[in-house]
Amino acid sequence: NAGVTQTPKFQVLKTGQSMTLQCAQDMNHNSMYWYRQDPGMGLRLIYYSASEGTTDKGEVPNGYNVSRLNKREFSLRLESAAPSQTSVYFCASRVPTGGGDNSPLHFGNGTRLTVT
Amino acid sequence: AQTVTQSQPEMSVQEAETVTLSCTYDTSESNYYLFWYKQPPSRQMILVIRQEAYKQQNATENRFSVNFQKAAKSFSLKISDSQLGDTAMYFCAFMKHAVGDYKLSFGAGTTVTVRA
């Protein structure tokens, strides 16, 4: 039972490079999320997808794009990486079909991204 | 937008003692959900406990319990009989009860260190 799988675990980029963070869940969850975690700031929502085919901006969407490829997969793309995007990125999912509103988030193990 | 505040950046507790983490939130919603998540050094995010705002009874999960004060918009976490494995960062999170709006807002976190 894999849960939420994120790749890669670590990445170093140079300013201006692009990359895509991959996320897949096998729990038949409807909603998927991308958060970034920075010291002293907790987790801040970048984008989320309430269901397949929809995406919405969160608190800090600038510099990012997302794709909800299908129900399982939700990718996060940095088109032109900046040092301010150095962070730990978490993908999460919740709410199985027929699940309750109080369903918790299930998180991946995170990607540590450094932009030099 | 909802704001979640954790006013204690760090807490230290002796093994077997009790520690209480504070969390306050700001919302105009009447129905919502509150969560505490634990993040050990492994970086994994683990659900500790959840509370529905419409329930007056405080949630309890083994050694973890909450004190939910709706009028005061306060949601503290008590860890009883602290164990070394409780050493982690703890995040308080808020989610409003609204169809189609499934964003969770997190506090900045409290680092808990359990001393042997």
PDB file of N, CA, C and O in Angstrom, chain A residues 1-54:
ATOM      1  N   ASN A   1       0.845  -1.192   0.000  1.00  0.00           N
ATOM      2  CA  ASN A   1       0.000   0.000   0.000  1.00  0.00           C
ATOM      3  C   ASN A   1       0.881   1.244   0.000  1.00  0.00           C
ATOM      4  O   ASN A   1       1.374   1.659   1.028  1.00  0.00           O
ATOM      5  N   ALA A   2       1.112   1.867  -1.180  1.00  0.00           N
ATOM      6  CA  ALA A   2       2.095   2.933  -1.290  1.00  0.00           C
ATOM      7  C   ALA A   2       1.594   4.246  -0.702  1.00  0.00           C
ATOM      8  O   ALA A   2       2.366   5.021  -0.187  1.00  0.00           O
ATOM      9  N   GLY A   3       0.288   4.568  -0.799  1.00  0.00           N
ATOM     10  CA  GLY A   3      -0.203   5.847  -0.305  1.00  0.00           C
ATOM     11  C   GLY A   3       0.070   6.952  -1.306  1.00  0.00           C
ATOM     12  O   GLY A   3      -0.336   6.884  -2.458  1.00  0.00           O
ATOM     13  N   VAL A   4       0.802   7.995  -0.858  1.00  0.00           N
ATOM     14  CA  VAL A   4       1.158   9.119  -1.718  1.00  0.00           C
ATOM     15  C   VAL A   4       2.655   9.035  -2.010  1.00  0.00           C
ATOM     16  O   VAL A   4       3.459   9.026  -1.089  1.00  0.00           O
ATOM     17  N   THR A   5       2.980   8.983  -3.284  1.00  0.00           N
ATOM     18  CA  THR A   5       4.376   8.833  -3.702  1.00  0.00           C
ATOM     19  C   THR A   5       4.834  10.079  -4.435  1.00  0.00           C
ATOM     20  O   THR A   5       4.212  10.500  -5.409  1.00  0.00           O
ATOM     21  N   GLN A   6       5.919  10.652  -3.950  1.00  0.00           N
ATOM     22  CA  GLN A   6       6.495  11.840  -4.578  1.00  0.00           C
ATOM     23  C   GLN A   6       7.869  11.506  -5.134  1.00  0.00           C
ATOM     24  O   GLN A   6       8.651  10.795  -4.501  1.00  0.00           O
ATOM     25  N   THR A   7       8.152  12.061  -6.298  1.00  0.00           N
ATOM     26  CA  THR A   7       9.509  11.961  -6.848  1.00  0.00           C
ATOM     27  C   THR A   7       9.901  13.301  -7.458  1.00  0.00           C
ATOM     28  O   THR A   7       9.042  14.010  -8.004  1.00  0.00           O
ATOM     29  N   PRO A   8      11.192  13.679  -7.380  1.00  0.00           N
ATOM     30  CA  PRO A   8      12.252  12.984  -6.651  1.00  0.00           C
ATOM     31  C   PRO A   8      12.219  13.322  -5.167  1.00  0.00           C
ATOM     32  O   PRO A   8      11.404  14.130  -4.741  1.00  0.00           O
ATOM     33  N   LYS A   9      13.112  12.743  -4.381  1.00  0.00           N
ATOM     34  CA  LYS A   9      13.220  13.064  -2.953  1.00  0.00           C
ATOM     35  C   LYS A   9      14.084  14.309  -2.744  1.00  0.00           C
ATOM     36  O   LYS A   9      13.865  15.064  -1.799  1.00  0.00           O
ATOM     37  N   PHE A  10      15.082  14.471  -3.585  1.00  0.00           N
ATOM     38  CA  PHE A  10      15.987  15.613  -3.483  1.00  0.00           C
ATOM     39  C   PHE A  10      16.256  16.136  -4.887  1.00  0.00           C
ATOM     40  O   PHE A  10      16.274  15.367  -5.843  1.00  0.00           O
ATOM     41  N   GLN A  11      16.473  17.446  -4.998  1.00  0.00           N
ATOM     42  CA  GLN A  11      16.801  18.031  -6.290  1.00  0.00           C
ATOM     43  C   GLN A  11      17.541  19.337  -6.064  1.00  0.00           C
ATOM     44  O   GLN A  11      17.174  20.116  -5.188  1.00  0.00           O
ATOM     45  N   VAL A  12      18.578  19.543  -6.869  1.00  0.00           N
ATOM     46  CA  VAL A  12      19.284  20.811  -6.882  1.00  0.00           C
ATOM     47  C   VAL A  12      19.160  21.404  -8.273  1.00  0.00           C
ATOM     48  O   VAL A  12      19.436  20.721  -9.267  1.00  0.00           O
ATOM     49  N   LEU A  13      18.730  22.639  -8.338  1.00  0.00           N
ATOM     50  CA  LEU A  13      18.570  23.326  -9.617  1.00  0.00           C
ATOM     51  C   LEU A  13      19.390  24.609  -9.612  1.00  0.00           C
ATOM     52  O   LEU A  13      19.643  25.189  -8.550  1.00  0.00           O
ATOM     53  N   LYS A  14      19.710  25.061 -10.803  1.00  0.00           N
ATOM     54  CA  LYS A  14      20.310  26.384 -10.932  1.00  0.00           C
ATOM     55  C   LYS A  14      19.202  27.377 -11.287  1.00  0.00           C
ATOM     56  O   LYS A  14      18.180  27.003 -11.897  1.00  0.00           O
ATOM     57  N   THR A  15      19.393  28.599 -10.891  1.00  0.00           N
ATOM     58  CA  THR A  15      18.423  29.639 -11.197  1.00  0.00           C
ATOM     59  C   THR A  15      18.104  29.637 -12.684  1.00  0.00           C
ATOM     60  O   THR A  15      19.006  29.615 -13.525  1.00  0.00           O
ATOM     61  N   GLY A  16      16.794  29.642 -12.989  1.00  0.00           N
ATOM     62  CA  GLY A  16      16.348  29.659 -14.371  1.00  0.00           C
ATOM     63  C   GLY A  16      16.023  28.297 -14.948  1.00  0.00           C
ATOM     64  O   GLY A  16      15.346  28.210 -15.971  1.00  0.00           O
ATOM     65  N   GLN A  17      16.483  27.226 -14.299  1.00  0.00           N
ATOM     66  CA  GLN A  17      16.152  25.895 -14.793  1.00  0.00           C
ATOM     67  C   GLN A  17      14.705  25.551 -14.478  1.00  0.00           C
ATOM     68  O   GLN A  17      14.085  26.153 -13.592  1.00  0.00           O
ATOM     69  N   SER A  18      14.191  24.585 -15.183  1.00  0.00           N
ATOM     70  CA  SER A  18      12.819  24.149 -14.948  1.00  0.00           C
ATOM     71  C   SER A  18      12.822  22.696 -14.488  1.00  0.00           C
ATOM     72  O   SER A  18      13.773  21.956 -14.731  1.00  0.00           O
ATOM     73  N   MET A  19      11.756  22.323 -13.809  1.00  0.00           N
ATOM     74  CA  MET A  19      11.589  20.931 -13.423  1.00  0.00           C
ATOM     75  C   MET A  19      10.145  20.666 -13.015  1.00  0.00           C
ATOM     76  O   MET A  19       9.397  21.611 -12.730  1.00  0.00           O
ATOM     77  N   THR A  20       9.800  19.398 -13.008  1.00  0.00           N
ATOM     78  CA  THR A  20       8.461  18.976 -12.601  1.00  0.00           C
ATOM     79  C   THR A  20       8.569  18.009 -11.446  1.00  0.00           C
ATOM     80  O   THR A  20       9.322  17.030 -11.521  1.00  0.00           O
ATOM     81  N   LEU A  21       7.823  18.284 -10.384  1.00  0.00           N
ATOM     82  CA  LEU A  21       7.714  17.359  -9.263  1.00  0.00           C
ATOM     83  C   LEU A  21       6.485  16.478  -9.502  1.00  0.00           C
ATOM     84  O   LEU A  21       5.399  16.982  -9.810  1.00  0.00           O
ATOM     85  N   GLN A  22       6.714  15.183  -9.358  1.00  0.00           N
ATOM     86  CA  GLN A  22       5.638  14.238  -9.632  1.00  0.00           C
ATOM     87  C   GLN A  22       4.995  13.761  -8.336  1.00  0.00           C
ATOM     88  O   GLN A  22       5.663  13.625  -7.310  1.00  0.00           O
ATOM     89  N   CYS A  23       3.713  13.511  -8.399  1.00  0.00           N
ATOM     90  CA  CYS A  23       2.973  12.985  -7.253  1.00  0.00           C
ATOM     91  C   CYS A  23       1.902  12.033  -7.748  1.00  0.00           C
ATOM     92  O   CYS A  23       1.173  12.350  -8.700  1.00  0.00           O
ATOM     93  N   ALA A  24       1.801  10.894  -7.086  1.00  0.00           N
ATOM     94  CA  ALA A  24       0.758   9.927  -7.429  1.00  0.00           C
ATOM     95  C   ALA A  24       0.221   9.310  -6.148  1.00  0.00           C
ATOM     96  O   ALA A  24       0.968   9.063  -5.201  1.00  0.00           O
ATOM     97  N   GLN A  25      -1.094   9.074  -6.114  1.00  0.00           N
ATOM     98  CA  GLN A  25      -1.716   8.422  -4.957  1.00  0.00           C
ATOM     99  C   GLN A  25      -2.548   7.237  -5.440  1.00  0.00           C
ATOM    100  O   GLN A  25      -3.137   7.275  -6.516  1.00  0.00           O
ATOM    101  N   ASP A  26      -2.570   6.206  -4.611  1.00  0.00           N
ATOM    102  CA  ASP A  26      -3.290   4.981  -4.982  1.00  0.00           C
ATOM    103  C   ASP A  26      -4.455   4.710  -4.034  1.00  0.00           C
ATOM    104  O   ASP A  26      -4.863   3.563  -3.852  1.00  0.00           O
ATOM    105  N   MET A  27      -4.999   5.764  -3.425  1.00  0.00           N
ATOM    106  CA  MET A  27      -6.069   5.607  -2.444  1.00  0.00           C
ATOM    107  C   MET A  27      -7.423   6.035  -2.999  1.00  0.00           C
ATOM    108  O   MET A  27      -8.380   6.185  -2.245  1.00  0.00           O
ATOM    109  N   ASN A  28      -7.483   6.271  -4.298  1.00  0.00           N
ATOM    110  CA  ASN A  28      -8.730   6.694  -4.938  1.00  0.00           C
ATOM    111  C   ASN A  28      -9.252   8.019  -4.352  1.00  0.00           C
ATOM    112  O   ASN A  28     -10.472   8.223  -4.258  1.00  0.00           O
ATOM    113  N   HIS A  29      -8.328   8.894  -3.973  1.00  0.00           N
ATOM    114  CA  HIS A  29      -8.724  10.168  -3.399  1.00  0.00           C
ATOM    115  C   HIS A  29      -9.123  11.158  -4.480  1.00  0.00           C
ATOM    116  O   HIS A  29      -8.562  11.173  -5.575  1.00  0.00           O
ATOM    117  N   ASN A  30     -10.080  12.002  -4.150  1.00  0.00           N
ATOM    118  CA  ASN A  30     -10.535  13.008  -5.110  1.00  0.00           C
ATOM    119  C   ASN A  30      -9.644  14.246  -5.114  1.00  0.00           C
ATOM    120  O   ASN A  30      -9.332  14.802  -6.153  1.00  0.00           O
ATOM    121  N   SER A  31      -9.273  14.717  -3.925  1.00  0.00           N
ATOM    122  CA  SER A  31      -8.566  15.989  -3.815  1.00  0.00           C
ATOM    123  C   SER A  31      -7.075  15.767  -3.646  1.00  0.00           C
ATOM    124  O   SER A  31      -6.642  14.881  -2.907  1.00  0.00           O
ATOM    125  N   MET A  32      -6.300  16.632  -4.315  1.00  0.00           N
ATOM    126  CA  MET A  32      -4.846  16.564  -4.188  1.00  0.00           C
ATOM    127  C   MET A  32      -4.291  17.971  -4.013  1.00  0.00           C
ATOM    128  O   MET A  32      -4.892  18.949  -4.482  1.00  0.00           O
ATOM    129  N   TYR A  33      -3.141  18.053  -3.350  1.00  0.00           N
ATOM    130  CA  TYR A  33      -2.604  19.340  -2.912  1.00  0.00           C
ATOM    131  C   TYR A  33      -1.079  19.380  -3.096  1.00  0.00           C
ATOM    132  O   TYR A  33      -0.415  18.354  -2.973  1.00  0.00           O
ATOM    133  N   TRP A  34      -0.577  20.595  -3.298  1.00  0.00           N
ATOM    134  CA  TRP A  34       0.851  20.841  -3.196  1.00  0.00           C
ATOM    135  C   TRP A  34       1.085  21.935  -2.160  1.00  0.00           C
ATOM    136  O   TRP A  34       0.499  23.027  -2.235  1.00  0.00           O
ATOM    137  N   TYR A  35       1.948  21.616  -1.182  1.00  0.00           N
ATOM    138  CA  TYR A  35       2.339  22.562  -0.150  1.00  0.00           C
ATOM    139  C   TYR A  35       3.856  22.750  -0.213  1.00  0.00           C
ATOM    140  O   TYR A  35       4.597  21.856  -0.617  1.00  0.00           O
ATOM    141  N   ARG A  36       4.296  23.902   0.271  1.00  0.00           N
ATOM    142  CA  ARG A  36       5.706  24.084   0.524  1.00  0.00           C
ATOM    143  C   ARG A  36       5.907  24.377   2.001  1.00  0.00           C
ATOM    144  O   ARG A  36       5.050  25.005   2.643  1.00  0.00           O
ATOM    145  N   GLN A  37       7.016  23.888   2.544  1.00  0.00           N
ATOM    146  CA  GLN A  37       7.311  24.067   3.954  1.00  0.00           C
ATOM    147  C   GLN A  37       8.614  24.829   4.109  1.00  0.00           C
ATOM    148  O   GLN A  37       9.655  24.397   3.623  1.00  0.00           O
ATOM    149  N   ASP A  38       8.533  25.953   4.792  1.00  0.00           N
ATOM    150  CA  ASP A  38       9.703  26.786   5.051  1.00  0.00           C
ATOM    151  C   ASP A  38       9.812  27.033   6.545  1.00  0.00           C
ATOM    152  O   ASP A  38       8.789  27.138   7.242  1.00  0.00           O
ATOM    153  N   PRO A  39      11.027  27.140   7.057  1.00  0.00           N
ATOM    154  CA  PRO A  39      11.210  27.331   8.509  1.00  0.00           C
ATOM    155  C   PRO A  39      10.444  28.539   9.022  1.00  0.00           C
ATOM    156  O   PRO A  39      10.492  29.626   8.443  1.00  0.00           O
ATOM    157  N   GLY A  40       9.720  28.336  10.113  1.00  0.00           N
ATOM    158  CA  GLY A  40       8.981  29.423  10.748  1.00  0.00           C
ATOM    159  C   GLY A  40       7.693  29.814  10.048  1.00  0.00           C
ATOM    160  O   GLY A  40       6.986  30.705  10.514  1.00  0.00           O
ATOM    161  N   MET A  41       7.374  29.138   8.946  1.00  0.00           N
ATOM    162  CA  MET A  41       6.176  29.517   8.191  1.00  0.00           C
ATOM    163  C   MET A  41       5.190  28.377   8.036  1.00  0.00           C
ATOM    164  O   MET A  41       4.145  28.540   7.415  1.00  0.00           O
ATOM    165  N   GLY A  42       5.505  27.236   8.557  1.00  0.00           N
ATOM    166  CA  GLY A  42       4.589  26.111   8.443  1.00  0.00           C
ATOM    167  C   GLY A  42       4.449  25.640   7.009  1.00  0.00           C
ATOM    168  O   GLY A  42       5.366  25.793   6.195  1.00  0.00           O
ATOM    169  N   LEU A  43       3.305  25.097   6.690  1.00  0.00           N
ATOM    170  CA  LEU A  43       3.024  24.632   5.342  1.00  0.00           C
ATOM    171  C   LEU A  43       2.106  25.638   4.663  1.00  0.00           C
ATOM    172  O   LEU A  43       1.067  26.015   5.224  1.00  0.00           O
ATOM    173  N   ARG A  44       2.481  26.044   3.489  1.00  0.00           N
ATOM    174  CA  ARG A  44       1.663  26.986   2.732  1.00  0.00           C
ATOM    175  C   ARG A  44       1.200  26.324   1.441  1.00  0.00           C
ATOM    176  O   ARG A  44       1.986  25.709   0.731  1.00  0.00           O
ATOM    177  N   LEU A  45      -0.070  26.512   1.140  1.00  0.00           N
ATOM    178  CA  LEU A  45      -0.676  25.850  -0.007  1.00  0.00           C
ATOM    179  C   LEU A  45      -0.296  26.565  -1.291  1.00  0.00           C
ATOM    180  O   LEU A  45      -0.479  27.777  -1.422  1.00  0.00           O
ATOM    181  N   ILE A  46       0.212  25.802  -2.248  1.00  0.00           N
ATOM    182  CA  ILE A  46       0.603  26.371  -3.538  1.00  0.00           C
ATOM    183  C   ILE A  46      -0.584  26.265  -4.512  1.00  0.00           C
ATOM    184  O   ILE A  46      -1.058  27.261  -5.046  1.00  0.00           O
ATOM    185  N   TYR A  47      -1.022  25.059  -4.758  1.00  0.00           N
ATOM    186  CA  TYR A  47      -2.166  24.766  -5.619  1.00  0.00           C
ATOM    187  C   TYR A  47      -2.884  23.552  -5.048  1.00  0.00           C
ATOM    188  O   TYR A  47      -2.286  22.740  -4.344  1.00  0.00           O
ATOM    189  N   TYR A  48      -4.142  23.441  -5.396  1.00  0.00           N
ATOM    190  CA  TYR A  48      -4.839  22.215  -5.077  1.00  0.00           C
ATOM    191  C   TYR A  48      -5.818  21.864  -6.183  1.00  0.00           C
ATOM    192  O   TYR A  48      -6.148  22.705  -7.031  1.00  0.00           O
ATOM    193  N   SER A  49      -6.245  20.614  -6.149  1.00  0.00           N
ATOM    194  CA  SER A  49      -7.199  20.107  -7.132  1.00  0.00           C
ATOM    195  C   SER A  49      -8.290  19.387  -6.367  1.00  0.00           C
ATOM    196  O   SER A  49      -8.064  18.333  -5.788  1.00  0.00           O
ATOM    197  N   ALA A  50      -9.479  19.989  -6.344  1.00  0.00           N
ATOM    198  CA  ALA A  50     -10.577  19.404  -5.560  1.00  0.00           C
ATOM    199  C   ALA A  50     -11.058  18.090  -6.173  1.00  0.00           C
ATOM    200  O   ALA A  50     -11.546  17.208  -5.465  1.00  0.00           O
ATOM    201  N   SER A  51     -10.922  17.984  -7.472  1.00  0.00           N
ATOM    202  CA  SER A  51     -11.325  16.752  -8.156  1.00  0.00           C
ATOM    203  C   SER A  51     -10.621  16.699  -9.503  1.00  0.00           C
ATOM    204  O   SER A  51     -10.064  17.704  -9.968  1.00  0.00           O
ATOM    205  N   GLU A  52     -10.683  15.545 -10.119  1.00  0.00           N
ATOM    206  CA  GLU A  52     -10.046  15.388 -11.424  1.00  0.00           C
ATOM    207  C   GLU A  52     -10.601  16.431 -12.389  1.00  0.00           C
ATOM    208  O   GLU A  52     -11.803  16.648 -12.454  1.00  0.00           O
ATOM    209  N   GLY A  53      -9.706  17.098 -13.097  1.00  0.00           N
ATOM    210  CA  GLY A  53     -10.122  18.083 -14.077  1.00  0.00           C
ATOM    211  C   GLY A  53     -10.212  19.498 -13.563  1.00  0.00           C
ATOM    212  O   GLY A  53     -10.464  20.432 -14.332  1.00  0.00           O
ATOM    213  N   THR A  54      -9.991  19.702 -12.255  1.00  0.00           N
ATOM    214  CA  THR A  54     -10.037  21.059 -11.700  1.00  0.00           C
ATOM    215  C   THR A  54      -8.765  21.356 -10.921  1.00  0.00           C
ATOM    216  O   THR A  54      -8.200  20.477 -10.274  1.00  0.00           O
TER     217      THR A  54
END
